[in-house]
């Protein structure tokens, strides 16, 4: 609300049944008002089993309220009639309702609460008197849909509701006038348009957008249109588009060899972390196809060189390991390391005893248990040395011996977070999973975090390995997604864990069906909290059509500026087809937030086929050996800046100017304009190159020139020219934010919607 008053707390709202579709037997709608989970008769059941027949329940609140959430109670055990898919609509009257939720219930006995959208796109809350539930399907298609119990919560404070009502009515009146203004201008009714604009204190759109419309559609003043386009860019109107435009990755392969020609060799399952302040990347260990490694490297971003971190005689050293994790603490300059791949019995016997020295080699050896926990000091009195923090984290209240887990750090609060992973229990054939743990850097103490699953959580937060987890510092939350469960079951879910409340919210139960990547395992992800984006790199995927995991060479951007967020696949520039990392998994990626640059190293490229080619399938009888990689890449995402957006808009404006010139100027003069003015702003590497060639068509098929001067009024324009100019204007609206543009819907569409009964 705009008056500065505090937001009230939601309370339970009373309601009555205002109506419903036909019910089955004695299962009347009033039954949903009583929470009796053990009573099989305490439910509403629809009469029809056919999902094509619309069924509904209409609830009338006792008073006007702003509805915040709806809770569905359930039967004490699974039931074939349980409602699965459903929709919820709200409104001031039963004849005009708006859909605010479309979701799915789980087939269990746990009540589920869903937040309902109660504010419009402008942030104005809307009060409601009615709520409609539209069941879509049951868990068993041959059964009647049942709803057991419904509870509604919202804001009932009278002053808050009345102010919300007033603001909503003002907003609706403003939107109605804006729709009328759009309708008048679209249909070239300029006299009433100008009269209404002058008398009503309402703006159809941003003033610069109006100027752009006048210069293009009304006047055909192309120079003025280009000037207004630049003014719009200078005013920041294109910034939102630039942030959300599809990003194009630019990859650069880095050599990085030291003065002696040394660099990390081929490997997968290694660990990396970055010290942004010092421009350094650290890499430790991994698996080269035959054994785990124990080499430690530092890459100087400024110098572009790898260096081996020296090992001091008699000093502590973590030893050979792979599938471990490292995290850099920016506050103390320390690198924390946890976990390792399970070793064979022979290897364990060779490495018995903490830091025992193997005979003959003189190399320190790690403890046999391997639930060890190390820290490396990059600065201070102990700079350049490893320290064993714990020989057995499980005995200290921390995670057991784990592999393929995830570990992130909150340097501001001085805490490490470890999630999931397989427990290395060599005596058990059953896969065991770790939990969610927190390590306090100041006290050097571990604790296991309790977490409360949200109402729509479909998968366990920690019952996974080979997943991704990132720490979002602005939200103080963990984003956890993908990985694998028991039985080679790949996951495509995503969760947010709130570290302040220990509460889990599931963003996606299946992000593949929401436009995201396929089910994934052993992928890598980094975050840019400034842009509110998560970048996901390669991995193993499992598609609907193939039961065999395949290499995935795709890279994705997940934008979480709004819930639940959106997935966008990045696309390489045509010039980068051969200059980008190949498909892989078990690689490592770090991200420099200062330069918005990701660094990728190594990984497993799958199995080499007898033909010498790399196979997409991870398994196969024709596979000879897995191919580990040693390539090192940097990646930045290119987004259109203000100048690029102005260029794109200028190209569209000049294209229309040329089309009209084909019918108003001599052919030679029009052709010169195409070659000089239009070609000057075209991007030949994009679809604009094809558009430029297509522009010759109107010149070759021109009729006798007809006068269309730049001073023509809208009434003097031919319908074809007016339509073409309007289409160019609408194309330019792609660059402007929604709040700066005319309403998206047409007035005729709104009227049709109302006449058909709204959201029913």
XYZ file of C-alpha atoms in Angstrom:
760
model
C 0.000 0.000 0.000
C 1.186 3.529 -0.657
C 0.232 5.156 2.637
C 3.161 3.664 4.551
C 1.005 1.612 6.895
C 2.364 -1.738 7.978
C 1.258 -4.830 6.142
C -1.273 -6.785 8.258
C -0.828 -10.441 9.107
C -3.030 -12.935 7.259
C -5.787 -14.609 9.272
C -8.197 -17.447 8.570
C -11.238 -16.269 6.625
C -14.790 -17.557 7.045
C -16.828 -18.536 4.015
C -20.013 -20.231 2.886
C -20.766 -22.342 -0.173
C -22.305 -20.101 -2.836
C -22.714 -22.802 -5.442
C -21.138 -25.797 -7.122
C -21.466 -28.142 -10.049
C -23.331 -31.399 -9.541
C -22.009 -33.586 -6.750
C -21.889 -37.341 -6.367
C -24.135 -39.101 -3.896
C -23.935 -37.568 -0.396
C -20.603 -35.822 -0.972
C -21.957 -32.270 -0.843
C -19.864 -29.113 -1.053
C -20.481 -28.159 2.586
C -18.308 -31.117 3.618
C -15.123 -29.211 2.658
C -15.759 -26.795 5.552
C -15.004 -29.555 8.109
C -11.519 -31.016 8.534
C -12.207 -34.691 9.281
C -9.375 -36.638 7.604
C -10.439 -40.048 8.964
C -14.063 -39.741 7.806
C -14.371 -41.128 4.240
C -17.653 -39.237 3.784
C -16.303 -35.809 4.735
C -15.581 -34.556 1.226
C -17.036 -33.067 -1.913
C -17.016 -35.302 -4.980
C -17.987 -34.226 -8.454
C -20.625 -36.142 -10.333
C -18.645 -36.569 -13.540
C -15.552 -38.652 -14.254
C -15.046 -37.138 -17.709
C -12.323 -34.476 -17.444
C -13.871 -32.582 -20.366
C -16.929 -31.745 -18.249
C -16.258 -28.635 -16.216
C -16.793 -28.922 -12.452
C -16.443 -26.210 -9.855
C -17.094 -24.992 -6.327
C -17.843 -21.352 -5.546
C -17.018 -20.026 -2.059
C -18.382 -16.723 -0.755
C -16.386 -14.948 1.936
C -18.346 -13.473 4.826
C -16.732 -10.069 4.201
C -14.616 -8.404 1.556
C -10.978 -9.508 1.964
C -7.635 -9.649 0.228
C -7.090 -13.407 -0.143
C -3.524 -14.567 0.505
C -3.532 -18.388 0.463
C -5.611 -21.541 0.245
C -5.043 -24.780 2.181
C -6.283 -28.184 1.111
C -6.707 -30.802 3.810
C -6.624 -34.475 2.851
C -7.772 -37.948 3.733
C -5.602 -39.760 6.262
C -4.256 -42.028 3.517
C -3.868 -42.052 -0.238
C -7.135 -42.147 -2.138
C -7.856 -42.664 -5.884
C -10.380 -39.806 -5.839
C -7.888 -37.249 -4.547
C -7.835 -34.100 -6.638
C -4.629 -33.776 -8.657
C -4.714 -30.747 -10.970
C -6.802 -27.703 -10.170
C -7.248 -23.981 -10.739
C -8.317 -21.185 -8.385
C -10.073 -17.948 -9.413
C -11.054 -14.958 -7.270
C -13.175 -11.870 -7.845
C -15.491 -9.221 -6.468
C -18.484 -10.915 -8.074
C -19.260 -14.429 -9.265
C -19.528 -13.223 -12.855
C -16.133 -11.590 -13.147
C -13.249 -13.639 -11.752
C -9.529 -13.863 -12.389
C -7.404 -17.000 -12.288
C -4.708 -16.658 -9.617
C -3.380 -20.212 -9.346
C -2.950 -23.349 -11.441
C -1.223 -26.164 -9.604
C -1.136 -29.791 -8.496
C -1.781 -31.560 -5.194
C 0.277 -34.522 -4.027
C -1.416 -37.858 -3.404
C -0.588 -38.145 0.290
C -2.069 -37.243 3.689
C -0.192 -33.952 4.239
C -2.144 -30.698 4.004
C -0.860 -28.324 1.339
C -0.953 -24.534 1.375
C -0.664 -22.470 -1.800
C -0.018 -18.746 -1.946
C -2.482 -16.945 -4.193
C -1.621 -13.970 -6.339
C -3.412 -11.061 -4.659
C -1.832 -8.073 -6.420
C -1.814 -7.109 -10.086
C 1.254 -6.437 -12.222
C 1.344 -2.860 -10.931
C 1.557 -4.112 -7.343
C -1.951 -2.974 -6.429
C -3.729 -5.531 -4.174
C -7.201 -6.525 -5.251
C -9.968 -7.422 -2.758
C -12.247 -10.397 -3.371
C -15.595 -11.673 -2.156
C -15.657 -14.940 -4.102
C -13.231 -17.797 -4.655
C -13.805 -20.536 -7.212
C -12.046 -23.909 -7.200
C -11.978 -25.663 -10.570
C -10.918 -29.331 -10.238
C -9.236 -30.576 -13.414
C -8.278 -34.190 -12.717
C -8.132 -36.921 -10.075
C -5.205 -39.212 -9.402
C -7.162 -42.117 -10.850
C -8.921 -41.076 -14.073
C -11.819 -43.511 -13.623
C -12.831 -42.006 -10.261
C -14.783 -38.911 -9.245
C -12.663 -35.945 -8.158
C -12.776 -35.358 -4.380
C -11.847 -32.359 -2.222
C -11.670 -33.082 1.507
C -11.141 -29.768 3.264
C -10.517 -26.148 2.280
C -9.247 -23.311 4.442
C -8.678 -19.760 3.209
C -6.346 -17.140 4.716
C -6.066 -13.470 3.903
C -6.066 -9.885 5.086
C -9.301 -8.860 6.721
C -8.256 -5.622 8.432
C -11.049 -3.209 7.479
C -8.876 -0.141 6.841
C -6.433 -2.193 4.764
C -9.206 -3.780 2.701
C -10.959 -0.475 2.080
C -7.768 1.196 0.945
C -7.036 -1.775 -1.290
C -10.517 -1.468 -2.759
C -10.064 2.248 -3.469
C -6.672 1.741 -5.064
C -7.961 -1.151 -7.114
C -10.939 0.854 -8.388
C -8.655 3.757 -9.321
C -6.336 1.385 -11.120
C -9.211 -0.256 -13.006
C -10.589 3.140 -14.083
C -7.152 4.159 -15.314
C -6.736 0.909 -17.224
C -10.190 1.305 -18.789
C -9.306 4.780 -20.065
C -5.958 3.541 -21.396
C -7.684 0.712 -23.282
C -10.119 3.233 -24.808
C -7.247 5.523 -25.835
C -5.432 2.638 -27.456
C -8.576 1.598 -29.300
C -9.165 5.117 -30.630
C -5.606 5.571 -31.852
C -5.390 2.084 -33.373
C -8.523 2.762 -35.424
C -7.291 6.226 -36.475
C -10.008 8.061 -34.537
C -7.638 10.901 -33.723
C -10.175 13.625 -32.882
C -11.788 11.749 -29.947
C -8.346 10.395 -29.023
C -6.936 13.906 -28.604
C -10.061 15.115 -26.808
C -9.992 12.279 -24.288
C -6.222 12.622 -23.794
C -6.649 16.313 -23.023
C -9.604 15.923 -20.652
C -8.539 12.785 -18.738
C -5.564 12.909 -16.402
C -4.319 9.598 -17.810
C -1.270 8.756 -19.900
C -1.626 6.027 -22.485
C 2.120 5.375 -22.351
C 5.455 7.007 -21.616
C 5.728 10.419 -23.368
C 8.723 9.222 -25.403
C 6.700 6.271 -26.648
C 3.971 8.665 -27.768
C 6.566 10.765 -29.596
C 7.879 7.632 -31.266
C 4.382 6.676 -32.411
C 3.721 10.144 -33.807
C 7.029 10.298 -35.668
C 6.652 6.837 -37.236
C 2.941 6.144 -37.712
C 1.387 9.591 -37.925
C 4.101 11.676 -39.558
C 6.592 9.343 -41.198
C 9.295 11.623 -39.810
C 12.128 9.091 -39.832
C 14.874 11.380 -38.578
C 12.716 12.346 -35.601
C 11.936 8.683 -34.939
C 15.658 7.881 -34.744
C 16.202 10.842 -32.420
C 13.413 9.700 -30.082
C 14.852 6.182 -30.136
C 18.179 7.537 -28.868
C 16.421 9.643 -26.218
C 14.621 6.535 -25.006
C 17.923 4.712 -24.659
C 19.458 7.647 -22.764
C 16.457 7.628 -20.409
C 17.148 3.980 -19.500
C 13.970 2.641 -21.077
C 15.894 -0.163 -22.778
C 17.808 -1.332 -19.705
C 15.236 -3.920 -18.645
C 15.236 -5.435 -22.132
C 19.038 -5.557 -22.128
C 19.052 -7.439 -18.825
C 16.494 -9.984 -19.967
C 17.508 -10.378 -23.604
C 18.834 -13.794 -24.607
C 22.515 -13.886 -23.768
C 25.062 -15.120 -26.275
C 28.058 -16.915 -24.783
C 31.505 -15.972 -26.001
C 34.069 -18.685 -25.294
C 37.845 -18.265 -25.276
C 40.211 -21.197 -24.901
C 42.998 -20.409 -22.454
C 46.433 -21.966 -22.741
C 47.649 -20.991 -19.305
C 50.797 -23.120 -19.271
C 53.488 -22.038 -16.844
C 56.927 -20.835 -17.935
C 57.992 -24.478 -17.879
C 55.056 -25.490 -20.053
C 53.167 -27.117 -17.165
C 49.391 -27.108 -16.728
C 46.883 -29.433 -15.061
C 46.616 -32.626 -17.087
C 43.485 -34.482 -18.167
C 41.024 -35.153 -15.355
C 37.447 -35.135 -14.169
C 35.899 -34.990 -10.706
C 38.397 -32.393 -9.539
C 37.622 -29.334 -7.391
C 38.043 -25.624 -8.113
C 37.442 -22.351 -6.299
C 38.181 -18.696 -7.008
C 39.731 -15.837 -5.041
C 38.240 -12.868 -6.888
C 40.159 -10.205 -4.983
C 43.517 -11.789 -5.831
C 42.562 -12.857 -9.377
C 43.365 -16.491 -8.631
C 41.735 -19.837 -9.372
C 42.685 -22.946 -7.383
C 42.404 -26.550 -8.615
C 43.010 -29.754 -6.668
C 43.042 -33.438 -7.533
C 40.574 -35.318 -9.686
C 40.499 -38.650 -11.506
C 42.616 -39.174 -14.618
C 41.017 -42.471 -15.616
C 43.343 -44.668 -13.592
C 43.691 -43.097 -10.193
C 42.887 -40.078 -8.075
C 45.343 -37.176 -8.189
C 46.874 -35.067 -5.454
C 48.326 -32.131 -7.400
C 47.408 -28.575 -6.388
C 47.403 -25.720 -8.902
C 46.890 -21.962 -8.870
C 45.931 -19.998 -11.986
C 46.658 -16.263 -12.130
C 43.884 -14.599 -14.109
C 45.958 -11.430 -14.561
C 49.033 -13.289 -15.822
C 47.166 -16.069 -17.617
C 49.385 -18.798 -16.152
C 49.066 -21.954 -14.090
C 51.528 -22.667 -11.283
C 51.919 -25.723 -9.095
C 51.354 -24.871 -5.443
C 54.527 -26.175 -3.773
C 54.343 -29.009 -1.271
C 56.498 -28.501 1.790
C 58.420 -31.415 3.223
C 56.827 -32.985 6.300
C 53.770 -30.747 5.857
C 50.123 -31.805 6.029
C 48.710 -32.687 2.594
C 45.172 -33.925 1.773
C 46.451 -36.702 -0.500
C 44.868 -38.212 -3.574
C 41.151 -37.566 -4.009
C 38.395 -36.957 -6.516
C 34.697 -36.042 -6.409
C 35.494 -33.733 -3.489
C 34.542 -30.074 -3.063
C 36.400 -26.846 -2.259
C 35.086 -23.441 -1.167
C 37.015 -20.177 -0.812
C 36.378 -17.882 2.139
C 36.853 -14.302 0.960
C 36.925 -13.068 4.539
C 39.881 -15.133 5.747
C 41.539 -16.229 2.516
C 41.120 -19.903 3.386
C 40.171 -22.798 1.120
C 38.032 -25.533 2.685
C 38.050 -29.076 1.291
C 35.690 -31.941 2.084
C 34.922 -35.416 0.711
C 36.538 -37.851 -1.680
C 35.743 -40.829 -3.866
C 35.581 -44.182 -2.075
C 38.790 -46.166 -2.404
C 39.343 -49.865 -2.857
C 40.397 -51.973 0.078
C 43.974 -52.111 -1.213
C 44.176 -48.357 -1.459
C 42.798 -47.980 2.037
C 45.416 -50.344 3.425
C 48.124 -48.393 1.676
C 46.875 -45.184 3.292
C 46.289 -46.389 6.841
C 46.922 -43.922 9.623
C 46.463 -40.170 9.505
C 49.288 -38.617 7.518
C 51.424 -41.739 7.794
C 54.337 -41.679 5.381
C 54.497 -44.394 2.761
C 57.779 -46.274 2.719
C 60.041 -45.344 -0.119
C 58.038 -42.426 -1.560
C 58.318 -39.972 1.309
C 54.807 -38.685 0.515
C 52.315 -37.922 3.304
C 49.231 -40.111 3.230
C 45.677 -39.218 4.217
C 43.770 -41.055 6.933
C 42.000 -44.308 6.090
C 38.507 -43.098 7.058
C 38.532 -40.144 4.620
C 35.721 -38.252 6.346
C 38.492 -35.719 6.754
C 38.206 -31.959 6.517
C 41.025 -29.648 5.453
C 41.745 -25.948 5.120
C 44.451 -24.261 3.050
C 45.760 -20.832 4.022
C 46.368 -18.423 1.134
C 47.484 -15.588 3.383
C 48.556 -14.852 6.945
C 51.132 -16.554 9.152
C 50.310 -20.007 7.795
C 50.212 -18.972 4.137
C 50.845 -21.831 1.747
C 50.057 -24.649 4.187
C 47.263 -27.173 4.696
C 45.670 -27.810 8.073
C 43.650 -30.859 9.069
C 40.556 -29.509 10.795
C 39.029 -32.910 11.477
C 40.046 -36.496 10.740
C 36.388 -37.581 11.040
C 33.699 -34.961 10.541
C 30.960 -37.455 11.397
C 32.406 -37.857 14.899
C 32.349 -34.060 15.227
C 28.640 -33.769 14.390
C 29.256 -33.154 10.702
C 28.646 -35.129 7.522
C 29.911 -38.699 7.137
C 32.385 -39.772 4.464
C 30.655 -38.475 1.330
C 31.177 -38.074 -2.389
C 29.461 -36.064 -5.143
C 28.001 -33.685 -2.582
C 27.843 -29.899 -2.801
C 29.508 -27.305 -0.582
C 29.136 -23.519 -0.628
C 30.231 -20.742 1.700
C 28.692 -17.618 3.206
C 31.791 -15.521 3.856
C 29.816 -12.671 5.403
C 28.414 -14.835 8.208
C 31.337 -17.238 8.264
C 29.489 -20.479 7.499
C 29.906 -23.438 5.189
C 26.915 -25.414 3.930
C 27.131 -29.022 2.735
C 24.188 -30.741 1.068
C 23.508 -34.302 -0.049
C 25.993 -36.669 -1.624
C 26.457 -40.419 -1.409
C 27.729 -41.835 1.844
C 30.845 -43.976 1.295
C 29.771 -47.007 3.277
C 31.863 -49.805 1.775
C 30.076 -52.404 3.910
C 26.611 -51.622 2.505
C 25.147 -52.336 -0.907
C 22.313 -49.857 -0.319
C 22.884 -46.265 -1.434
C 22.886 -43.922 1.543
C 22.600 -40.164 1.351
C 23.967 -37.426 3.549
C 21.973 -34.521 4.997
C 22.219 -30.734 5.133
C 25.021 -29.508 7.395
C 26.390 -26.166 8.529
C 29.979 -25.498 9.644
C 30.656 -22.409 11.772
C 34.083 -21.085 10.811
C 34.577 -19.099 14.027
C 33.706 -21.922 16.442
C 34.865 -24.751 14.155
C 31.680 -26.613 14.968
C 29.280 -28.648 12.840
C 25.522 -28.960 13.102
C 22.886 -30.666 10.985
C 20.219 -28.262 9.808
C 16.587 -29.213 10.259
C 14.527 -28.241 7.281
C 10.824 -27.974 6.744
C 9.618 -29.030 3.320
C 7.256 -26.651 1.634
C 3.698 -27.625 0.777
C 4.565 -28.598 -2.791
C 7.919 -30.304 -2.319
C 7.968 -33.508 -4.382
C 11.577 -34.651 -3.863
C 13.847 -34.783 -0.841
C 16.216 -31.859 -0.537
C 19.211 -34.017 0.379
C 18.435 -37.416 -1.115
C 20.584 -36.765 -4.172
C 24.148 -36.690 -5.450
C 25.825 -35.160 -8.491
C 23.476 -32.197 -8.097
C 24.071 -28.440 -8.021
C 23.817 -26.014 -5.132
C 24.571 -22.302 -5.129
C 24.479 -19.742 -2.324
C 22.462 -16.591 -3.033
C 23.876 -13.896 -0.690
C 21.131 -11.312 -1.230
C 18.377 -13.771 -0.332
C 20.518 -15.704 2.156
C 19.247 -18.866 0.525
C 20.466 -22.036 -1.159
C 19.284 -23.045 -4.634
C 19.459 -26.854 -4.998
C 18.549 -28.703 -8.187
C 19.062 -31.775 -10.339
C 21.272 -34.756 -9.563
C 20.428 -38.408 -9.091
C 18.446 -40.505 -6.629
C 18.354 -44.263 -6.142
C 18.260 -46.601 -9.104
C 19.859 -44.236 -11.602
C 16.874 -41.905 -11.256
C 17.846 -38.514 -12.671
C 16.103 -35.430 -11.235
C 14.763 -32.228 -12.758
C 13.507 -30.487 -9.628
C 14.656 -27.189 -8.098
C 14.332 -25.979 -4.501
C 15.132 -22.864 -2.512
C 16.222 -23.343 1.092
C 15.787 -20.225 3.261
C 18.699 -20.182 5.696
C 16.926 -17.779 8.056
C 13.807 -19.926 8.493
C 15.121 -23.383 7.503
C 12.191 -23.640 5.103
C 12.246 -25.300 1.703
C 10.236 -24.050 -1.263
C 10.012 -26.113 -4.424
C 10.253 -23.917 -7.497
C 9.934 -26.772 -9.995
C 9.042 -30.403 -9.582
C 10.043 -30.833 -13.222
C 11.825 -27.873 -14.784
C 12.012 -29.741 -18.115
C 8.255 -29.341 -18.545
C 8.627 -25.637 -17.716
C 10.999 -24.934 -20.587
C 14.213 -25.894 -18.787
C 16.902 -28.499 -19.433
C 16.410 -32.257 -19.350
C 16.957 -34.239 -16.168
C 20.608 -33.701 -15.312
C 23.477 -35.188 -13.350
C 27.124 -34.158 -12.818
C 26.440 -30.729 -14.285
C 27.941 -27.544 -12.857
C 26.327 -24.244 -11.898
C 27.463 -20.787 -10.761
C 25.517 -17.688 -9.778
C 25.627 -13.972 -10.496
C 23.648 -12.449 -7.609
C 23.844 -8.975 -9.149
C 22.005 -10.102 -12.266
C 19.915 -12.694 -10.396
C 20.999 -15.423 -12.785
C 22.296 -18.984 -12.401
C 24.446 -20.410 -15.206
C 24.284 -24.174 -15.767
C 26.972 -25.967 -17.774
C 26.711 -29.349 -19.523
C 26.458 -32.631 -17.635
C 24.676 -35.923 -18.197
C 21.047 -35.761 -19.217
C 18.241 -38.277 -19.430
C 15.496 -37.576 -21.922
C 12.025 -39.052 -22.230
C 13.003 -40.974 -25.370
C 16.293 -42.474 -24.133
C 16.763 -44.597 -21.003
C 20.548 -44.229 -21.342
C 22.192 -41.074 -19.931
C 23.704 -38.922 -22.655
C 26.248 -36.151 -22.739
C 24.674 -32.725 -22.775
C 26.551 -29.898 -24.453
C 23.893 -27.281 -23.768
C 24.328 -24.363 -21.413
C 21.427 -22.646 -19.685
C 20.605 -19.435 -17.848
C 18.083 -19.527 -15.002
C 16.667 -16.104 -14.090
C 15.150 -15.891 -10.623
C 14.185 -12.197 -10.392
C 10.607 -13.440 -10.004
C 9.185 -16.727 -8.744
C 9.422 -19.393 -9.843
C 11.901 -18.090 -12.424
C 12.547 -18.742 -16.105
C 14.952 -20.961 -18.042
C 16.692 -19.758 -21.203
C 19.009 -21.850 -23.373
C 22.099 -19.917 -24.454
C 22.950 -19.998 -28.135
C 26.430 -19.691 -29.528
C 27.203 -17.144 -32.201
C 27.532 -18.655 -35.658
C 31.213 -17.695 -35.618
C 31.742 -19.737 -32.420
C 30.479 -23.095 -33.679
C 33.881 -24.777 -33.429
C 35.369 -22.585 -30.728
C 33.534 -23.726 -27.628
C 33.831 -26.564 -25.087
C 32.621 -29.972 -26.184
C 29.935 -31.859 -24.259
C 31.188 -33.230 -20.938
C 30.393 -34.000 -17.316
C 32.347 -34.065 -14.017
C 34.053 -30.821 -15.067
C 34.514 -27.770 -12.850
C 33.358 -24.168 -13.213
C 34.020 -21.029 -11.145
C 32.644 -17.526 -11.667
C 34.162 -14.057 -11.264
C 31.308 -11.698 -10.360
C 33.479 -8.606 -10.910
C 34.054 -9.357 -14.593
C 30.994 -11.573 -15.160
C 33.271 -14.313 -16.462
C 33.015 -18.067 -15.955
C 36.030 -20.394 -16.082
C 35.622 -24.068 -17.049
C 38.217 -26.820 -16.821
C 38.436 -30.488 -17.788
C 35.812 -33.137 -17.265
C 34.775 -36.426 -18.809
C 33.852 -36.372 -22.508
C 32.291 -39.827 -22.559
C 33.624 -42.997 -24.126
C 35.842 -43.202 -27.181
C 34.310 -45.421 -29.872
C 36.271 -47.854 -31.994
C 35.858 -45.460 -34.893
C 37.839 -42.880 -32.940
C 34.819 -40.615 -32.408
C 33.372 -39.642 -29.051
C 30.097 -41.378 -28.262
C 27.152 -39.468 -26.783
C 26.157 -42.438 -24.638
C 28.003 -42.900 -21.385
C 27.640 -46.678 -21.623
C 27.992 -49.025 -24.561
C 29.686 -52.192 -25.772
C 31.488 -50.286 -28.517
C 33.196 -47.993 -26.006
C 36.930 -48.374 -25.487
C 37.790 -45.878 -22.759
C 36.501 -42.726 -21.175
C 38.161 -39.543 -22.358
C 39.210 -37.072 -19.682
C 39.855 -33.507 -20.779
C 42.446 -30.893 -19.868
C 41.081 -27.903 -21.795
C 40.556 -24.595 -19.981
C 38.026 -21.969 -21.073
C 36.672 -18.582 -20.128
C 33.141 -17.532 -20.990
C 31.328 -14.217 -20.918
C 27.704 -13.651 -21.873
C 27.162 -10.927 -24.416
C 23.971 -8.913 -24.025
C 22.775 -6.041 -26.182
C 23.763 -2.671 -24.753
C 21.953 0.591 -25.342
C 23.860 1.312 -28.556
C 23.081 -2.143 -29.947
C 19.376 -1.765 -29.175
C 19.332 1.650 -30.854
C 21.036 0.089 -33.898
C 18.415 -2.666 -34.081
C 15.614 -0.125 -33.842
C 17.234 2.158 -36.415
C 17.498 -0.760 -38.835
C 13.774 -1.445 -38.559
C 12.925 2.233 -39.011
C 15.123 2.555 -42.105
C 13.710 -0.636 -43.575
C 10.241 0.908 -43.488
C 11.611 4.162 -44.830
C 13.083 2.250 -47.783
C 9.850 0.331 -48.433
C 7.983 3.595 -48.752
C 10.794 5.122 -50.821
C 10.324 2.328 -53.345
C 6.950 3.870 -54.227
C 7.746 7.564 -53.772
C 11.295 7.981 -55.123
C 13.037 7.077 -58.355
C 14.394 3.534 -58.291
C 18.027 4.672 -58.416
C 17.573 7.011 -55.466
C 15.785 4.334 -53.422
C 18.558 1.849 -54.193
C 21.203 4.333 -53.067
C 19.337 4.745 -49.780
C 19.320 0.978 -49.306
C 23.054 0.686 -50.006
C 24.097 3.658 -47.901
C 21.610 4.150 -45.089
C 20.076 0.713 -44.475
C 23.227 -1.334 -45.068
C 25.051 0.951 -42.639
C 23.097 -0.391 -39.646
C 22.538 -4.037 -40.607
C 24.063 -6.974 -38.706
C 24.958 -9.433 -41.454
C 25.601 -12.260 -38.948
C 21.960 -12.242 -37.833
C 18.607 -12.603 -39.562
C 18.897 -8.939 -40.554
C 21.145 -9.986 -43.447
C 18.296 -11.978 -44.989
C 15.881 -9.105 -44.344
C 18.199 -6.754 -46.224
C 18.172 -8.993 -49.286
C 14.391 -9.361 -49.127
C 14.022 -5.580 -49.253
C 14.849 -5.626 -52.956
C 11.504 -7.288 -53.693
C 9.334 -4.136 -53.399
C 11.837 -2.258 -55.561
C 11.669 -4.863 -58.323
C 7.871 -5.176 -58.167
C 7.112 -1.470 -57.736
C 4.056 0.087 -59.278
C 3.774 3.605 -60.579
C 5.011 5.906 -57.733
C 2.259 7.447 -55.608
C 2.900 10.426 -53.358
C 3.344 9.570 -49.679
C 5.043 12.576 -48.144
C 6.506 12.810 -44.658
C 3.853 15.354 -43.742
C 0.909 13.071 -44.548
C -1.735 12.926 -41.827
C -3.015 9.560 -40.599
C -6.227 10.093 -42.523
C -4.274 10.591 -45.774
C -2.275 7.391 -45.417
C -3.309 4.291 -47.311
C -4.454 1.447 -45.052
C -1.472 -0.623 -46.193
C 1.055 2.066 -45.267
C -0.649 2.793 -41.950
C -0.615 -0.911 -41.083
C 3.044 -1.290 -42.061
C 4.084 1.691 -39.952
C 2.068 0.368 -37.021
C 3.839 -2.971 -37.302
C 7.240 -1.248 -37.142
C 6.121 0.664 -34.063
C 4.998 -2.556 -32.398
C 8.318 -4.194 -33.237
C 10.125 -1.362 -31.444
C 7.904 -1.861 -28.389
C 9.861 -5.067 -27.748
C 12.623 -2.882 -26.304
C 10.407 -0.966 -23.860
C 9.223 -2.151 -20.419
C 5.555 -3.015 -20.076
C 4.831 -0.069 -17.771
C 5.998 2.342 -20.489
C 3.808 0.872 -23.239
C 0.137 0.925 -24.116
C -1.926 -1.968 -22.678
C -1.151 -5.289 -24.309
C -4.788 -6.338 -24.737
C -7.180 -4.737 -27.185
C -10.458 -3.260 -26.013
C -12.415 -5.675 -28.194
C -10.696 -8.610 -26.538
C -11.580 -7.314 -23.065
C -15.223 -6.872 -24.044
C -15.380 -10.379 -25.510
C -13.885 -11.746 -22.318
C -16.496 -9.953 -20.206
C -19.387 -11.033 -22.392
C -18.278 -14.658 -22.123
C -18.410 -14.510 -18.340
C -14.848 -13.588 -17.413
C -12.649 -16.222 -15.848
C -15.404 -18.844 -15.430
